[in-house]
Short mmCIF file of C-alpha atoms and ligand atoms in Angstrom, two decimals:
data_model
loop_
_atom_site.label_atom_id
_atom_site.label_comp_id
_atom_site.label_asym_id
_atom_site.label_seq_id
_atom_site.Cartn_x
_atom_site.Cartn_y
_atom_site.Cartn_z
CA MET H 1 93.99 80.28 98.85
CA THR H 2 97.31 78.80 99.96
CA ALA H 3 98.91 75.44 99.52
CA GLY H 4 98.36 74.84 103.23
CA GLY H 5 97.74 71.15 102.77
CA ASP H 6 101.25 70.55 101.43
CA LEU H 7 103.02 72.27 104.29
CA GLU H 8 104.78 70.37 107.01
CA GLN H 9 103.04 70.41 110.37
CA PRO H 10 104.78 72.55 112.98
CA ASP H 11 106.99 70.89 115.55
CA PRO H 12 104.89 70.36 118.73
CA SER H 13 107.70 71.45 121.02
CA ASP H 14 108.06 74.71 119.03
CA VAL H 15 104.32 75.26 119.39
CA ALA H 16 104.53 74.68 123.14
CA SER H 17 107.40 77.10 123.56
CA PHE H 18 105.65 79.81 121.52
CA ARG H 19 102.52 79.27 123.55
CA ALA H 20 104.50 79.89 126.74
CA ARG H 21 106.13 83.04 125.36
CA ARG H 22 102.81 84.33 124.12
CA GLU H 23 101.24 83.76 127.54
CA ASP H 24 104.13 85.58 129.17
CA VAL H 25 103.87 88.61 126.87
CA LEU H 26 100.07 88.72 127.15
CA GLY H 27 100.43 88.60 130.94
CA ARG H 28 102.83 91.53 130.86
CA ILE H 29 100.46 93.43 128.55
CA ALA H 30 97.57 92.81 130.94
CA ALA H 31 99.58 93.88 133.97
CA ALA H 32 100.72 97.11 132.28
CA ALA H 33 97.15 97.87 131.20
CA GLN H 34 95.79 97.26 134.68
CA ARG H 35 98.47 99.43 136.26
CA SER H 36 97.27 102.33 134.19
CA GLY H 37 93.56 101.65 134.55
CA ARG H 38 93.12 100.39 131.01
CA ASP H 39 91.33 97.36 129.61
CA PRO H 40 93.93 94.74 128.54
CA ALA H 41 91.63 93.82 125.64
CA ALA H 42 92.22 97.31 124.23
CA VAL H 43 95.84 96.40 123.41
CA ARG H 44 96.55 94.36 120.31
CA LEU H 45 99.73 92.28 119.99
CA VAL H 46 101.55 92.22 116.65
CA ALA H 47 104.23 89.52 116.60
CA VAL H 48 107.16 90.97 114.67
CA SER H 49 108.39 88.06 112.59
CA LYS H 50 111.16 89.61 110.48
CA THR H 51 114.06 87.16 109.92
CA VAL H 52 112.01 84.30 111.41
CA PRO H 53 111.67 81.46 108.88
CA ALA H 54 108.28 80.23 107.71
CA ASP H 55 108.44 76.85 109.45
CA ARG H 56 108.86 78.50 112.85
CA LEU H 57 106.09 80.94 111.99
CA ARG H 58 103.71 78.06 111.36
CA ALA H 59 104.42 76.96 114.94
CA ALA H 60 103.86 80.52 116.17
CA VAL H 61 100.51 80.72 114.39
CA ALA H 62 99.50 77.35 115.84
CA ALA H 63 100.33 78.81 119.27
CA GLY H 64 97.96 81.73 118.68
CA LEU H 65 100.33 84.38 117.34
CA THR H 66 98.16 85.09 114.33
CA VAL H 67 99.01 88.72 113.62
CA LEU H 68 102.49 89.03 112.14
CA GLY H 69 104.50 92.19 111.45
CA GLU H 70 107.22 92.43 108.82
CA ASN H 71 109.44 95.36 107.97
CA ARG H 72 110.24 94.43 104.37
CA VAL H 73 107.68 94.03 101.61
CA GLN H 74 109.47 91.14 99.95
CA GLU H 75 109.98 89.13 103.12
CA GLY H 76 106.27 89.04 103.89
CA GLU H 77 105.52 88.35 100.26
CA ALA H 78 107.77 85.28 100.34
CA LYS H 79 106.55 83.94 103.68
CA ARG H 80 102.83 84.60 103.54
CA PRO H 81 101.96 81.69 101.20
CA LEU H 82 103.93 79.36 103.51
CA VAL H 83 102.19 80.51 106.69
CA PRO H 84 98.43 80.10 106.42
CA GLY H 85 96.08 81.43 109.04
CA ALA H 86 97.84 84.69 109.88
CA SER H 87 97.19 88.30 109.01
CA TRP H 88 100.15 90.45 108.03
CA GLU H 89 101.03 94.05 108.83
CA LEU H 90 103.78 96.08 107.22
CA ILE H 91 105.73 98.01 109.86
CA GLY H 92 108.82 99.05 107.87
CA PRO H 93 109.49 101.76 105.29
CA LEU H 94 107.56 101.44 102.04
CA GLN H 95 108.99 102.78 98.80
CA SER H 96 106.30 103.87 96.42
CA ASN H 97 107.48 101.48 93.69
CA LYS H 98 106.56 98.61 96.03
CA ALA H 99 103.16 99.98 97.00
CA ARG H 100 101.22 97.61 94.78
CA ARG H 101 103.05 94.57 96.14
CA ALA H 102 102.50 95.81 99.67
CA LEU H 103 98.76 96.02 99.06
CA ASP H 104 98.85 92.54 97.65
CA THR H 105 100.54 91.03 100.70
CA TYR H 106 99.59 93.06 103.75
CA ASP H 107 96.28 93.48 105.53
CA VAL H 108 97.39 96.65 107.29
CA ILE H 109 100.12 99.13 106.37
CA GLN H 110 101.39 100.78 109.54
CA SER H 111 104.19 102.78 107.93
CA VAL H 112 102.56 105.39 105.70
CA ASP H 113 104.94 108.32 106.00
CA SER H 114 104.01 110.81 103.28
CA LEU H 115 101.01 112.25 101.51
CA GLU H 116 102.44 110.99 98.22
CA LEU H 117 102.57 107.42 99.49
CA ALA H 118 99.06 107.67 100.91
CA ALA H 119 97.74 109.00 97.61
CA ARG H 120 99.46 106.24 95.69
CA LEU H 121 98.05 103.52 97.94
CA ASP H 122 94.62 105.05 97.54
CA ARG H 123 94.92 105.06 93.74
CA LEU H 124 96.17 101.49 93.61
CA ALA H 125 93.51 100.25 96.01
CA ASP H 126 90.97 101.66 93.62
CA ASP H 127 92.40 99.68 90.69
CA PHE H 128 92.25 96.24 92.11
CA ASP H 129 91.75 94.27 95.22
CA PRO H 130 93.95 91.22 95.13
CA ARG H 131 92.55 89.01 97.85
CA ALA H 132 88.99 90.00 98.51
CA GLY H 133 87.91 90.09 94.88
CA GLY H 134 87.01 93.74 95.01
CA SER H 135 85.23 93.78 98.34
CA ARG H 136 87.91 95.48 100.41
CA VAL H 137 86.38 98.89 100.68
CA ARG H 138 89.14 100.73 102.45
CA VAL H 139 92.73 99.77 103.19
CA PRO H 140 93.55 100.09 106.90
CA VAL H 141 96.65 102.21 107.42
CA LEU H 142 98.48 103.99 110.19
CA LEU H 143 100.49 107.16 109.74
CA GLN H 144 104.05 106.86 110.99
CA VAL H 145 105.26 109.84 112.96
CA ASN H 146 108.83 110.73 113.80
CA VAL H 147 107.89 112.31 117.11
CA ASP H 148 111.46 112.88 118.21
CA ASP H 149 112.52 114.45 114.90
CA ASP H 150 115.26 111.83 114.76
CA PRO H 151 117.07 112.18 111.42
CA ALA H 152 117.67 108.41 111.38
CA LYS H 153 113.95 107.64 111.53
CA ALA H 154 111.20 107.58 108.95
CA GLY H 155 107.87 109.22 109.52
CA PHE H 156 106.09 112.55 109.35
CA ALA H 157 107.50 115.36 111.43
CA PRO H 158 104.58 116.26 113.73
CA SER H 159 103.98 119.61 112.02
CA ASP H 160 104.07 117.97 108.57
CA LEU H 161 101.50 115.45 109.75
CA GLU H 162 99.15 118.20 110.81
CA ALA H 163 99.60 119.89 107.43
CA ALA H 164 99.02 116.73 105.36
CA LEU H 165 96.31 115.09 107.42
CA GLY H 166 93.30 116.81 105.90
CA ALA H 167 94.26 115.66 102.40
CA ILE H 168 95.01 112.12 103.58
CA LEU H 169 91.68 111.80 105.35
CA GLU H 170 89.94 112.75 102.11
CA LEU H 171 91.35 109.70 100.30
CA PRO H 172 88.37 107.44 99.71
CA ARG H 173 90.11 104.06 99.68
CA LEU H 174 92.16 104.43 102.85
CA ARG H 175 90.94 104.00 106.40
CA VAL H 176 93.33 105.88 108.66
CA ASP H 177 93.12 103.98 111.93
CA GLY H 178 95.64 106.05 113.85
CA LEU H 179 99.31 106.79 114.38
CA MET H 180 102.46 104.70 114.71
CA THR H 181 105.93 105.55 115.94
CA VAL H 182 109.27 103.83 116.31
CA GLY H 183 110.93 105.05 119.49
CA ARG H 184 114.58 105.88 119.86
CA LEU H 185 116.81 103.05 120.99
CA VAL H 186 117.02 103.53 124.73
CA ASP H 187 119.01 101.97 127.53
CA GLU H 188 116.12 102.00 129.97
CA PRO H 189 112.47 101.45 129.01
CA GLU H 190 111.60 104.50 131.08
CA ASP H 191 113.62 106.67 128.65
CA ALA H 192 111.09 105.92 125.92
CA ARG H 193 108.16 107.32 127.88
CA THR H 194 108.48 110.86 126.55
CA THR H 195 108.29 109.65 122.96
CA PHE H 196 105.15 107.63 123.64
CA ARG H 197 103.54 110.46 125.56
CA ARG H 198 104.23 112.83 122.67
CA LEU H 199 102.55 110.51 120.20
CA ARG H 200 99.51 110.21 122.45
CA GLU H 201 99.28 113.97 122.87
CA LEU H 202 99.70 114.56 119.15
CA SER H 203 96.89 112.10 118.49
CA ARG H 204 94.63 113.77 121.01
CA ARG H 205 95.26 117.22 119.60
CA VAL H 206 94.84 116.20 115.99
CA ARG H 207 91.73 114.12 116.64
CA ALA H 208 90.12 116.99 118.50
CA ALA H 209 90.48 118.98 115.28
CA ASP H 210 89.55 116.14 112.94
CA PRO H 211 87.88 113.05 114.43
CA ARG H 212 88.15 111.17 111.14
CA LEU H 213 91.64 110.15 112.28
CA GLY H 214 91.24 106.85 114.13
CA PRO H 215 92.34 106.35 117.75
CA GLU H 216 94.97 103.63 117.32
CA LEU H 217 98.45 104.21 118.75
CA SER H 218 101.04 101.68 117.57
CA MET H 219 104.04 102.09 119.85
CA GLY H 220 106.29 99.94 121.99
CA MET H 221 108.58 97.01 121.18
CA SER H 222 110.15 94.20 123.26
CA ALA H 223 112.27 96.57 125.32
CA ASP H 224 109.57 99.08 126.18
CA PHE H 225 106.06 97.85 125.38
CA GLU H 226 104.91 98.05 128.98
CA VAL H 227 105.82 101.73 129.20
CA ALA H 228 104.07 102.28 125.86
CA ILE H 229 100.90 100.67 127.22
CA GLU H 230 101.03 102.87 130.29
CA GLU H 231 101.13 105.81 127.88
CA GLY H 232 98.17 104.60 125.84
CA ALA H 233 99.46 102.15 123.19
CA THR H 234 96.63 100.21 121.54
CA ILE H 235 99.01 98.17 119.36
CA VAL H 236 102.40 96.85 120.49
CA ARG H 237 104.91 95.37 118.04
CA VAL H 238 106.90 92.67 119.78
CA GLY H 239 109.62 90.62 118.12
CA ARG H 240 112.48 89.41 120.29
CA ALA H 241 110.39 88.76 123.41
CA LEU H 242 108.46 86.19 121.34
CA PHE H 243 110.98 84.86 118.85
CA GLY H 244 114.30 85.35 120.64
CA GLU H 245 117.25 87.44 119.51
CA ARG H 246 117.57 87.86 115.77
CA ALA H 247 120.66 86.39 114.19
CA ALA H 248 121.01 89.04 111.50
CA PRO H 249 121.22 92.71 112.44
CA ALA H 250 117.64 93.53 111.47
CA GLY H 251 116.81 95.99 114.19
CA PRO H 252 114.18 98.63 113.73
CA THR H 253 115.21 100.61 110.70
CA ALA H 254 111.98 102.46 110.22
C1 LIG N 301 111.90 95.03 114.60
C2 LIG N 301 110.80 95.97 114.87
C3 LIG N 301 110.00 95.85 116.02
C4 LIG N 301 110.20 94.78 117.07
O1 LIG N 301 111.39 94.96 117.77
P1 LIG N 301 111.79 93.94 118.95
O2 LIG N 301 112.84 94.65 119.68
O3 LIG N 301 112.25 92.69 118.29
O4 LIG N 301 110.56 93.70 119.75
C5 LIG N 301 108.96 96.75 116.18
N1 LIG N 301 108.72 97.74 115.28
C6 LIG N 301 109.47 97.89 114.18
C7 LIG N 301 109.15 98.99 113.23
C8 LIG N 301 110.53 97.02 113.93
O5 LIG N 301 111.27 97.19 112.83
#
């Protein structure tokens, strides 16, 4: 599928350093899960690789970081052919004119934030299936929720989510695995707890009414993923704790 054979092998010392960072983050995930009586295996790590060049990502994949998260359609599109062996998740805002390209590049779209976008993805998924030759039955998505009603953030307002959910769950080519949120920037990890708790409670309430919504909760980043796990995160999206500080200002814009 890719030109993997022509790609340079990753630098062994890069692989070793990613392995150490991965072990460290997985250890912190396990400790946070145990603290709250949860199974560490119930938390999935997405390595947020925005701004990280493809050659370093090949080292990260060799070190076991095989699920990568990108916040721009075109960045994942450019890097994916250069980084074999990973799966890719879109975690940033998706404009509907890029929906087809997003389906072509990403295995999971975490940032579905409107009924219109969901309906468009469903229609496009019905037309073609780029990688699996037609066998991908449903596209896994998460619905992004702006739990804090922060005007700077994308996502459904909680009441809009409840209004749109029935129609979204009817879409035959989407599999709605759960909810995702991007917390406010906080000084202390503890300050993010309320946001995470709200997402968990929203999920519980909505799933009690309609169990077709999946149980996943994607929440928590480098600064606060342990608090998110204590509040029930099943997916954490970790960038800087794995890859170091980003040179360009590419903070969470979603
Ligand atoms: C950048 C980003 C992350 C990761 O943030 P870090 O602070 O680097 O861990 C997580 N989620 C989203 C939506 C992002 O844009």
